[in-house]
mmCIF file of C-alpha atoms in Angstrom:
data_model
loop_
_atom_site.group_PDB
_atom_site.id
_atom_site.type_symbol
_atom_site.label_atom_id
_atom_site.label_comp_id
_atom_site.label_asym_id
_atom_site.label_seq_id
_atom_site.Cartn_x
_atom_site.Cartn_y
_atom_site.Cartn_z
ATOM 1 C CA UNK A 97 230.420 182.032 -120.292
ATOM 2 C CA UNK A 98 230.563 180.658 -116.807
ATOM 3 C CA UNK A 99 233.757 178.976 -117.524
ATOM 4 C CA UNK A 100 235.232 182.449 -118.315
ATOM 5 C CA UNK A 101 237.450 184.475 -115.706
ATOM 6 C CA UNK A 102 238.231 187.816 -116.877
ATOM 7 C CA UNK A 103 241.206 187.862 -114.876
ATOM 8 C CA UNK A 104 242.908 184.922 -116.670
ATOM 9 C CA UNK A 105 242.032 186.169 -120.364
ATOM 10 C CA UNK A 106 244.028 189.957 -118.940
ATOM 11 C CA UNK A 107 246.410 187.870 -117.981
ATOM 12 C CA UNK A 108 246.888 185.976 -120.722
ATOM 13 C CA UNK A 109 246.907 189.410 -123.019
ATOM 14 C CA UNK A 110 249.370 190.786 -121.440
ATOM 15 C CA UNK A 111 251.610 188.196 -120.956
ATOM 16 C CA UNK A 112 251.442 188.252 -124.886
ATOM 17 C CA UNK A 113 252.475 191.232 -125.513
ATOM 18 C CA UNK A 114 255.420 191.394 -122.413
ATOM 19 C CA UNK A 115 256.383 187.750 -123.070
ATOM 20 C CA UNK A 116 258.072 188.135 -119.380
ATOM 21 C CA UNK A 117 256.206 186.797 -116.618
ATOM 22 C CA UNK A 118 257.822 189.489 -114.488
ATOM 23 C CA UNK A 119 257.078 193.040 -116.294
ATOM 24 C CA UNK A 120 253.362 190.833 -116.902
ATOM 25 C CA UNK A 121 252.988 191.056 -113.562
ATOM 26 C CA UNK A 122 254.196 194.701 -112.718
ATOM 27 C CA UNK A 123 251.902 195.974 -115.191
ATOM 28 C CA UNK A 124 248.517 194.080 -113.592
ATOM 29 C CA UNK A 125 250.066 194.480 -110.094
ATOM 30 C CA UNK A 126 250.714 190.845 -108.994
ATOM 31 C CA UNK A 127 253.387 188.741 -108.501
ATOM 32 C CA UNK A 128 255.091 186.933 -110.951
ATOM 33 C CA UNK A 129 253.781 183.545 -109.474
ATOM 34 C CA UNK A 130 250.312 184.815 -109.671
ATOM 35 C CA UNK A 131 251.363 185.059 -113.417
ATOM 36 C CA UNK A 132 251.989 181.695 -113.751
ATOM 37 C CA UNK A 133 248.786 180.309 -111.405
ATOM 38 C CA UNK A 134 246.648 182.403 -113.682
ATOM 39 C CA UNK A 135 248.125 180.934 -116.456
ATOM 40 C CA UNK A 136 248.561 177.795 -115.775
ATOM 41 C CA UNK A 137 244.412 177.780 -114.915
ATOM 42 C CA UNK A 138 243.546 179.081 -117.895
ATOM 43 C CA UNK A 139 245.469 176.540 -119.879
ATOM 44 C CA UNK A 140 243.715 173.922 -118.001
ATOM 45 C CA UNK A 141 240.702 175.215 -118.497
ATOM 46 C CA UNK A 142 241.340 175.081 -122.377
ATOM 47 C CA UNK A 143 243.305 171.377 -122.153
ATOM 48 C CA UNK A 144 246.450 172.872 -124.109
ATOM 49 C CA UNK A 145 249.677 174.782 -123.501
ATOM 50 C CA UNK A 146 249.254 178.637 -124.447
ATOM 51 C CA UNK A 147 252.312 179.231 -123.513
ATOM 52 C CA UNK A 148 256.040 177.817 -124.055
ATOM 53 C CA UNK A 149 258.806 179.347 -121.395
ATOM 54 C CA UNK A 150 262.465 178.562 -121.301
ATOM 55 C CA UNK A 151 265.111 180.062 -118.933
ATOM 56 C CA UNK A 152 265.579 182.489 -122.057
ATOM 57 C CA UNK A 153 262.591 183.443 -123.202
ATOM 58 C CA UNK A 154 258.577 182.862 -123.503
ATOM 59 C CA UNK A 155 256.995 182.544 -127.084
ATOM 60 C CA UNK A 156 252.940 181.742 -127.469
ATOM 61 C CA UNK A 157 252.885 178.129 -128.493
ATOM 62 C CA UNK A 158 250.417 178.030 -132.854
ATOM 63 C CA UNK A 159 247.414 177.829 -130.109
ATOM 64 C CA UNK A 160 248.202 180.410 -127.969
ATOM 65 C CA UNK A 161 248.790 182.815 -131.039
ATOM 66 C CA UNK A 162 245.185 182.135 -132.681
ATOM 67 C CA UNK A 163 243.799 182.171 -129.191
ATOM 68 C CA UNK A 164 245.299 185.490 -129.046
ATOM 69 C CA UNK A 165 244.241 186.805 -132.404
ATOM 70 C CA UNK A 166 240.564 185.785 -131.165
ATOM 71 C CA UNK A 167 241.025 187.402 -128.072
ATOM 72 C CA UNK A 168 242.179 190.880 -128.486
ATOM 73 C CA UNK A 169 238.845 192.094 -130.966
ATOM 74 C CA UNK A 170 236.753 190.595 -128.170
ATOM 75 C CA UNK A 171 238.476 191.690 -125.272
ATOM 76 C CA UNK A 172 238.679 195.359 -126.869
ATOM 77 C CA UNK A 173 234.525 195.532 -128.125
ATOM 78 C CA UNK A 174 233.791 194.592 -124.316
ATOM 79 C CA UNK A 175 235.936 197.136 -122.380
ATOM 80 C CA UNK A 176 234.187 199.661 -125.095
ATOM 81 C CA UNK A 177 230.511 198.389 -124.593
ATOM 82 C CA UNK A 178 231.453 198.801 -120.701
ATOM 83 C CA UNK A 179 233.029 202.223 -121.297
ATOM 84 C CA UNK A 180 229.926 203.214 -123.634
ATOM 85 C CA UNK A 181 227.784 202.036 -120.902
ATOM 86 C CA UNK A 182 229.485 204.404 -118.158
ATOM 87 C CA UNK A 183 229.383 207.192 -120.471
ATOM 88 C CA UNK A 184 225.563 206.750 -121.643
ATOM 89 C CA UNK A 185 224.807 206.524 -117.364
ATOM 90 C CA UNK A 186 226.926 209.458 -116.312
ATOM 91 C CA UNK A 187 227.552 211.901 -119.264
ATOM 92 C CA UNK A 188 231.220 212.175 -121.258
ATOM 93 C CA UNK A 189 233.604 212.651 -118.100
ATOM 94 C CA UNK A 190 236.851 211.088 -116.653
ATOM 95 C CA UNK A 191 239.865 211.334 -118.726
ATOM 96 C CA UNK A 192 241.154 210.909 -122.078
ATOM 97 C CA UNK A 193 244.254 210.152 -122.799
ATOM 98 C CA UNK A 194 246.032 211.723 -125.987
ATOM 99 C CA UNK A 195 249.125 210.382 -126.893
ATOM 100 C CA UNK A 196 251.299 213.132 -129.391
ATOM 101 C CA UNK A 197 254.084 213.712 -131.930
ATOM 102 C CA UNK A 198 255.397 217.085 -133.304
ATOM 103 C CA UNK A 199 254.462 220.147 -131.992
ATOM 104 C CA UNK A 200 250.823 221.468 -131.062
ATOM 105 C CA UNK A 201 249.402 224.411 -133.408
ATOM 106 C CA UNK A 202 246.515 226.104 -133.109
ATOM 107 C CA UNK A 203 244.144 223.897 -134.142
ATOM 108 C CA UNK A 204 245.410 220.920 -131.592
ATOM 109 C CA UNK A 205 245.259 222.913 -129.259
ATOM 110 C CA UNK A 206 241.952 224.866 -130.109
ATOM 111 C CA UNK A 207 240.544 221.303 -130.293
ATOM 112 C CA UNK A 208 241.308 219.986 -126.814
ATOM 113 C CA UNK A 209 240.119 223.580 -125.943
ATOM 114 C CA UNK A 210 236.601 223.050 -127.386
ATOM 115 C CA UNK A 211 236.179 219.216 -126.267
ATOM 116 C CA UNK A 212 236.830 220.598 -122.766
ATOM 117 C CA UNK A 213 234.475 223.609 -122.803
ATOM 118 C CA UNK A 214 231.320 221.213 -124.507
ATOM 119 C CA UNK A 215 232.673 218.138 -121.421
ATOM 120 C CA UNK A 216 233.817 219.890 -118.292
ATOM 121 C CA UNK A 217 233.937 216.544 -116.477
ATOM 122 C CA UNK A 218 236.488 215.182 -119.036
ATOM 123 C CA UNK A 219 240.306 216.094 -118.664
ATOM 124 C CA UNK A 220 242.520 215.455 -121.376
ATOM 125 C CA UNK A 221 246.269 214.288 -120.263
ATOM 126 C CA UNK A 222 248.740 214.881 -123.097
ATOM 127 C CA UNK A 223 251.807 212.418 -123.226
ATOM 128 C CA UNK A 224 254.881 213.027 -125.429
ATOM 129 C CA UNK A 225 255.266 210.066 -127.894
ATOM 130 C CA UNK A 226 258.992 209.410 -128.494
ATOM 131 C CA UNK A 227 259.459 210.302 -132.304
ATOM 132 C CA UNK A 228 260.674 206.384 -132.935
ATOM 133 C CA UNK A 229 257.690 204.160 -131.312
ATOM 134 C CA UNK A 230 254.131 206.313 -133.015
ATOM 135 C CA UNK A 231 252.108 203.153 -132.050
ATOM 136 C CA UNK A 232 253.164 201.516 -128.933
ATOM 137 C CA UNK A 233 251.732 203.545 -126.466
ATOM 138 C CA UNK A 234 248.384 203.115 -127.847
ATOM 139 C CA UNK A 235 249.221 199.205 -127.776
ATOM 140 C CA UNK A 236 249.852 198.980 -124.363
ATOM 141 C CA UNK A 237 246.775 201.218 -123.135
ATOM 142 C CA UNK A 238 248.819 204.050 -122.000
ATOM 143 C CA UNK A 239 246.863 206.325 -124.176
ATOM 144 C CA UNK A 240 243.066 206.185 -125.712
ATOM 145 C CA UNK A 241 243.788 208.272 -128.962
ATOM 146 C CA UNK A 242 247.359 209.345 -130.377
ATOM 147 C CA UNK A 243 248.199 212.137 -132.962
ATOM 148 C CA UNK A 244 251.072 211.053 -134.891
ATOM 149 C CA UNK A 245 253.163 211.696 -138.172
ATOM 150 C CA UNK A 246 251.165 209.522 -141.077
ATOM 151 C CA UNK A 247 251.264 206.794 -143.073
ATOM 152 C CA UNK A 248 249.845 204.155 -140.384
ATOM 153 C CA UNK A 249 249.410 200.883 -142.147
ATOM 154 C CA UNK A 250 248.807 198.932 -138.901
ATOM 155 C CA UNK A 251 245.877 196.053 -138.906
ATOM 156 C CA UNK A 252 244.731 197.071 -135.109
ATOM 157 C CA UNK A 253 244.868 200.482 -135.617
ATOM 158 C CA UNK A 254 241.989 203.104 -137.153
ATOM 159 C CA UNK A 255 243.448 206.718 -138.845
ATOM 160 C CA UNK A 256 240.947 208.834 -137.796
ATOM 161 C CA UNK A 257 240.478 212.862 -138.068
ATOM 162 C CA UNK A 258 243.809 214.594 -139.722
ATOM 163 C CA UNK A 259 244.835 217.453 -138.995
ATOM 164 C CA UNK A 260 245.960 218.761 -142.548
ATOM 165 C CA UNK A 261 249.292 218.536 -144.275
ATOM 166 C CA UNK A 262 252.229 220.646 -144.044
ATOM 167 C CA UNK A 263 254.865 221.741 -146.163
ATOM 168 C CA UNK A 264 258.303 220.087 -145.614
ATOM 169 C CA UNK A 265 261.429 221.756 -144.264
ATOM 170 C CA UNK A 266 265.134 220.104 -143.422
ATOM 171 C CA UNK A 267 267.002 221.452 -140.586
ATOM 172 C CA UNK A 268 270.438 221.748 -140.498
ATOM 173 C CA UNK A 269 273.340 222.861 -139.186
ATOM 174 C CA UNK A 270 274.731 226.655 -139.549
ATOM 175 C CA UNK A 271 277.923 225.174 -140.699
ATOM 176 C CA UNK A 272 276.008 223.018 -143.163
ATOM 177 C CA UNK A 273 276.109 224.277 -147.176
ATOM 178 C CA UNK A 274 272.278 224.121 -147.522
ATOM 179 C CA UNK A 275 272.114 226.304 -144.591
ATOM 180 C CA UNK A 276 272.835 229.747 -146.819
ATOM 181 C CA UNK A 277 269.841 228.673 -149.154
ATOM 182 C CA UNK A 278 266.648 229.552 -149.350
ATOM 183 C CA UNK A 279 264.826 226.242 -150.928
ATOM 184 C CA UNK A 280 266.201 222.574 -151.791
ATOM 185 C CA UNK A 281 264.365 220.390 -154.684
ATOM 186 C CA UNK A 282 263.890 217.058 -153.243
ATOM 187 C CA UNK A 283 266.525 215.674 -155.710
ATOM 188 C CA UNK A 284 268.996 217.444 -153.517
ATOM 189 C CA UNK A 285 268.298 215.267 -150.540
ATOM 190 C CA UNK A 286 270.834 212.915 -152.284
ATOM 191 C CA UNK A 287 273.363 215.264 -150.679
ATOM 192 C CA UNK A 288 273.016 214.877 -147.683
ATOM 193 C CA UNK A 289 272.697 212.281 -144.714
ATOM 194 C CA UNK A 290 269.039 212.236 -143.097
ATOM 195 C CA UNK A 291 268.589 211.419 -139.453
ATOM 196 C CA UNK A 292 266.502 208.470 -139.368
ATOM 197 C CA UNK A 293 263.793 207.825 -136.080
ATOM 198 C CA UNK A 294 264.899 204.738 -135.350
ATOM 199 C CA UNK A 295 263.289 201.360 -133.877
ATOM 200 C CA UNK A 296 260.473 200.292 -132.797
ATOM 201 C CA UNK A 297 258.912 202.137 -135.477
ATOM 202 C CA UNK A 298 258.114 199.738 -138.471
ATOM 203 C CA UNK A 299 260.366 200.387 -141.338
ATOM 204 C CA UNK A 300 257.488 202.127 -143.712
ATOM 205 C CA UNK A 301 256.762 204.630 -141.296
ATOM 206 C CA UNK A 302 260.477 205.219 -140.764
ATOM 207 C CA UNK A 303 261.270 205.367 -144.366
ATOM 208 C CA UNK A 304 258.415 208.381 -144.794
ATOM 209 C CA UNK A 305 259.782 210.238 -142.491
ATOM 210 C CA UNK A 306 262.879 210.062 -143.783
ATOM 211 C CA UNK A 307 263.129 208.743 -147.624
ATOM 212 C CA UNK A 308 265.909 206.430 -148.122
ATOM 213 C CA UNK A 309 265.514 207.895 -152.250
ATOM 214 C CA UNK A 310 264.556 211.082 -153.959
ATOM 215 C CA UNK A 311 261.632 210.959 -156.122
ATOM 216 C CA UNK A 312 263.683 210.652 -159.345
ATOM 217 C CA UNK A 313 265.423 207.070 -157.608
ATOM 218 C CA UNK A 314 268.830 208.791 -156.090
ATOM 219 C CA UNK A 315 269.648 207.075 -153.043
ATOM 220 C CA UNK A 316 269.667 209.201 -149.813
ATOM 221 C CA UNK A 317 272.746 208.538 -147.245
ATOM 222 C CA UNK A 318 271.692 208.152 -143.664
ATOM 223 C CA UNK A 319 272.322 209.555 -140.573
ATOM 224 C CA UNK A 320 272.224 208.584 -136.785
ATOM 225 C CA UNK A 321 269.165 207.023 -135.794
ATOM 226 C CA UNK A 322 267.472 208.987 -132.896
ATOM 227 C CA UNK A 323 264.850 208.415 -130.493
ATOM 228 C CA UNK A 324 263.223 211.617 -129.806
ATOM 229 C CA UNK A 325 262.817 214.766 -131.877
ATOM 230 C CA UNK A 326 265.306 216.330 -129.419
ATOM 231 C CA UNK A 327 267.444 214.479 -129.963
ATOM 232 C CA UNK A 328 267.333 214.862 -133.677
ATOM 233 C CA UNK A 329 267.338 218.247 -133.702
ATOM 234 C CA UNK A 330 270.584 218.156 -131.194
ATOM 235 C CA UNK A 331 272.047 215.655 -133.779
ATOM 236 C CA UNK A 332 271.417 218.248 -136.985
ATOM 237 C CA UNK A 333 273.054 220.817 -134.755
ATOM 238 C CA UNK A 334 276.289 219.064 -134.162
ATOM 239 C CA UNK A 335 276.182 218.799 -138.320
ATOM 240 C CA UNK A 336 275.830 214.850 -137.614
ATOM 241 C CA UNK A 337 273.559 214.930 -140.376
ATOM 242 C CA UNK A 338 269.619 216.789 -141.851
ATOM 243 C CA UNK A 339 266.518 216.285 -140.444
ATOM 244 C CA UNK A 340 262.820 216.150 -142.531
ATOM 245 C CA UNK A 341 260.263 218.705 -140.310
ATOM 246 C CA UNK A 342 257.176 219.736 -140.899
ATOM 247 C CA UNK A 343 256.792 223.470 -141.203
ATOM 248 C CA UNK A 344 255.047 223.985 -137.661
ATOM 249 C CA UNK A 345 257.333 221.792 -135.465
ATOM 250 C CA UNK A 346 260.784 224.071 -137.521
ATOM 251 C CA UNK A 347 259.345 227.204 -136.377
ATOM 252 C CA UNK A 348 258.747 225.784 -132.848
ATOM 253 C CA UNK A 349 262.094 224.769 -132.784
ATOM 254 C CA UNK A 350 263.782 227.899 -134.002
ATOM 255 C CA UNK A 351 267.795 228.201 -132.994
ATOM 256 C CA UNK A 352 271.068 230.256 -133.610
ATOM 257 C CA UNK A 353 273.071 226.879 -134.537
ATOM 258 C CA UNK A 354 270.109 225.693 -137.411
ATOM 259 C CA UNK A 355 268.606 226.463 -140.582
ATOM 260 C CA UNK A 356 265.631 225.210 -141.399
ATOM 261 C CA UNK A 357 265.039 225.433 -145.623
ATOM 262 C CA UNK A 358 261.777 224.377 -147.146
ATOM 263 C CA UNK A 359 261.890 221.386 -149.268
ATOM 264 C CA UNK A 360 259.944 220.802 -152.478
ATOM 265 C CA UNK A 361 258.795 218.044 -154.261
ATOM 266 C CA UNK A 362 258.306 215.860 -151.443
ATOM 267 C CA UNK A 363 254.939 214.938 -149.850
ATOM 268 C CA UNK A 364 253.425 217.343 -147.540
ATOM 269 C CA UNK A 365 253.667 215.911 -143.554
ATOM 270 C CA UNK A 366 250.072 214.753 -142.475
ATOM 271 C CA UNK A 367 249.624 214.539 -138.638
ATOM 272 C CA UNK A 368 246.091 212.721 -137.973
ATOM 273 C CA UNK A 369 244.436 211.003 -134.740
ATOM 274 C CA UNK A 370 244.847 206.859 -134.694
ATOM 275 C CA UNK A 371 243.105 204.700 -131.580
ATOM 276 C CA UNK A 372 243.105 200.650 -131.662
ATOM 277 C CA UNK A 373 240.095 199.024 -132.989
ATOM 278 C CA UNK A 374 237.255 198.456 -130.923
ATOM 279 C CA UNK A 375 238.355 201.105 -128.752
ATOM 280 C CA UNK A 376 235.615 203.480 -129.647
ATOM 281 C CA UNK A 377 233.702 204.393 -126.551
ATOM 282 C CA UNK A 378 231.901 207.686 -126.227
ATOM 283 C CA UNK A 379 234.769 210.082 -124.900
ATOM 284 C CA UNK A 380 236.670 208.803 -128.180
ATOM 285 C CA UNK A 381 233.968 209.960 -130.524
ATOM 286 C CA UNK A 382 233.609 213.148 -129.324
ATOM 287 C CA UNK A 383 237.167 214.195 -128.966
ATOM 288 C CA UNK A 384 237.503 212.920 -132.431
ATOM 289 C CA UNK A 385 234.238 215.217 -133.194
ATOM 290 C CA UNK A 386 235.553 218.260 -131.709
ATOM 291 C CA UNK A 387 238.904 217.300 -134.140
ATOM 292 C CA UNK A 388 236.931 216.943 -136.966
ATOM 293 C CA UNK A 389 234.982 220.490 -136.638
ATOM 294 C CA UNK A 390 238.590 222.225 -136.184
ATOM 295 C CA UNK A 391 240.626 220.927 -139.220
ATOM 296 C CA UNK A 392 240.760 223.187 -141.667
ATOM 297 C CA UNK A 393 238.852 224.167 -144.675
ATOM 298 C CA UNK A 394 239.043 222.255 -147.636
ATOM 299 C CA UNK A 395 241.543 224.134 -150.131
ATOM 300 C CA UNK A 396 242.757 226.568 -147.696
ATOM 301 C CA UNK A 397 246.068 227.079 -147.755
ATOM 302 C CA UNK A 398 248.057 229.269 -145.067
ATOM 303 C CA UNK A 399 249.454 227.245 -142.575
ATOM 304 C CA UNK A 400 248.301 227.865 -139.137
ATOM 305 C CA UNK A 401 249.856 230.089 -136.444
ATOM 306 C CA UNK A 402 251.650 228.605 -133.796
ATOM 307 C CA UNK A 403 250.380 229.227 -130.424
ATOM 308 C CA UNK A 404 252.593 231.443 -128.203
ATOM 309 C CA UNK A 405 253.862 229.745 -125.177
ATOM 310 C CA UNK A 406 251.875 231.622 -122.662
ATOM 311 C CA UNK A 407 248.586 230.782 -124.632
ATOM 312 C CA UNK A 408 249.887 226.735 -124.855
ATOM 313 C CA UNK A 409 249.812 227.638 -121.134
ATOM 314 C CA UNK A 410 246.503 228.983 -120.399
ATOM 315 C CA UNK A 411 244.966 226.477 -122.295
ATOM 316 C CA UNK A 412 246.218 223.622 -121.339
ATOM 317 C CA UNK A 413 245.587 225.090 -117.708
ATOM 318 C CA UNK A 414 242.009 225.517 -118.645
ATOM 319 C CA UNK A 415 241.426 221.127 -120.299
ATOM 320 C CA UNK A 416 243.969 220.099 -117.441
ATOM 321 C CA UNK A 417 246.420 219.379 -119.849
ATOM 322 C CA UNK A 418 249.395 217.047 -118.073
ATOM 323 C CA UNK A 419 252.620 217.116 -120.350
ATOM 324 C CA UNK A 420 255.153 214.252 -119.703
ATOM 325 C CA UNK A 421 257.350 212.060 -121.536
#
């Protein structure tokens, strides 16, 4: 352990993931020749390139990648034993960090509510996830915990608490046919073009939010790609194509130029909380506690209320709530 230096195996992570020695050494806050000296010492201190780097571009050479697969598990169980530690010595306080998709309802936000009340020295900080990249905030450690649209099938990630599943609606344009009805069968999504959320998000995830086939094997036409959920809904607007929402995030969203008709025959939308593995330290568990006691009854049926904008307010006044994108 003596041969260890913390600050070469961060370096070495991050390089990994940014595969630039310049945005690796924005995000630790050195220079990029730093970078390379803390590189270049930790190679030496293993006797074999980690690294390959060309005046294109920087791959991990078959060691650096297995090095790397070691690493992160390890790397991840000790900042949680430290965090664990703190939290044991000084009580549940700081900040968590709560990465989100869709819109809050009552029993997000009733959630954060009670976590704050039973922590007072704990703030949670609420960051917009863009609709087309559910996991990468959580992979680069810009949030602790994220609550985004299911299915996650991703190795480093654990699906934690859900939130319950709602009822699926497609929004679409006024000047749209569907927009005069008052329910579409899922075989009807054949119809129409879907906007898609595009990439970084892996292709599964993609595909579930927005099927590329109706259940009985009609292919679905698609639509523009987007990035956000604003801009999705902007796009379904302009009659550029339908959009797949959840019943809570259509009613947020309510307009003169959309219609938003429920969908059957489709699978309900399941929002649930996802954090990396090993990140489980003791502000984790009992945010994902207070989650846990606030989901709803099992079999119960009406959806929840949506919080009215002045409540959103007060109460994410009262947990310290910081919205940004």
């Amino acid at each position: 352990m003596s041969e260890l230096d913390i600050r070469e195996l961060e370096c070495f992570l991050v390089l990994a993931e940014e595969l630039h020695f310049g945005r690796t050494g924005q995000r630790l806050y050195v220079s990029q020749s730093r970078v390379s000296q803390l590189l270049r010492s930790l190679e030496r201190r293993i006797g074999a390139p980690l690294v390959e780097r060309t005046s294109r571009r920087v791959v991990l050479t078959p060691l650096g990648q297995r090095l790397l697969n070691g690493l992160r598990p390890a790397y991840a169980a000790l900042r949680a034993a430290v965090a664990d530690a703190r939290a044991e010595a000084h009580g549940v306080d700081g900040v968590l960090r709560l990465g989100f998709q869709g819109t809050a309802d009552e029993r997000v936000l009733n959630a954060i509510d009670t976590f704050c009340s039973r922590y007072p020295r704990c703030t949670v900080e609420i960051t917009e996830l863009p609709l087309s990249d559910p996991f990468g905030a959580l992979r680069r450690g810009q949030v602790d915990t994220a609550a985004v649209l299911l299915p996650s099938a991703e190795p480093d990630l654990v699906v934690g608490p859900v939130f319950g599943t709602q009822p699926q609606t497609l929004a679409v344009s006024v000047r749209n046919p569907f927009a005069s009805r008052t329910s579409l069968s899922a075989e009807e999504l054949a119809e129409c073009a879907l906007i898609t959320p595009g990439e970084p998000a892996p292709d599964y995830w993609r595909h579930a939010q927005a099927p590329t086939v109706t259940p009985g094997g009609r292919p679905i036409p698609r639509g523009p790609t987007v990035t956000t959920l604003q801009e999705g809904i902007a796009m379904a607007a302009a009659n550029r194509g339908a959009m797949l929402l959840c019943a809570p995030t259509a009613s947020h969203h309510t307009r003169r130029d959309i219609s938003f008709v429920p969908v059957s025959g489709l699978p309900g939308s399941v929002l649930a909380l996802v954090r990396r593995h090993g990140a489980d330290d003791a502000r984790l568990r009992a945010f994902w506690g207070s989650v846990a006691e606030a989901r709803e009854p099992e079999g119960a049926q009406e959806l929840p209320e949506l919080v009215p904008a002045e409540e959103m307010s007060r109460i994410a006044e009262s947990v310290g709530a910081v919205m940004v994108r």
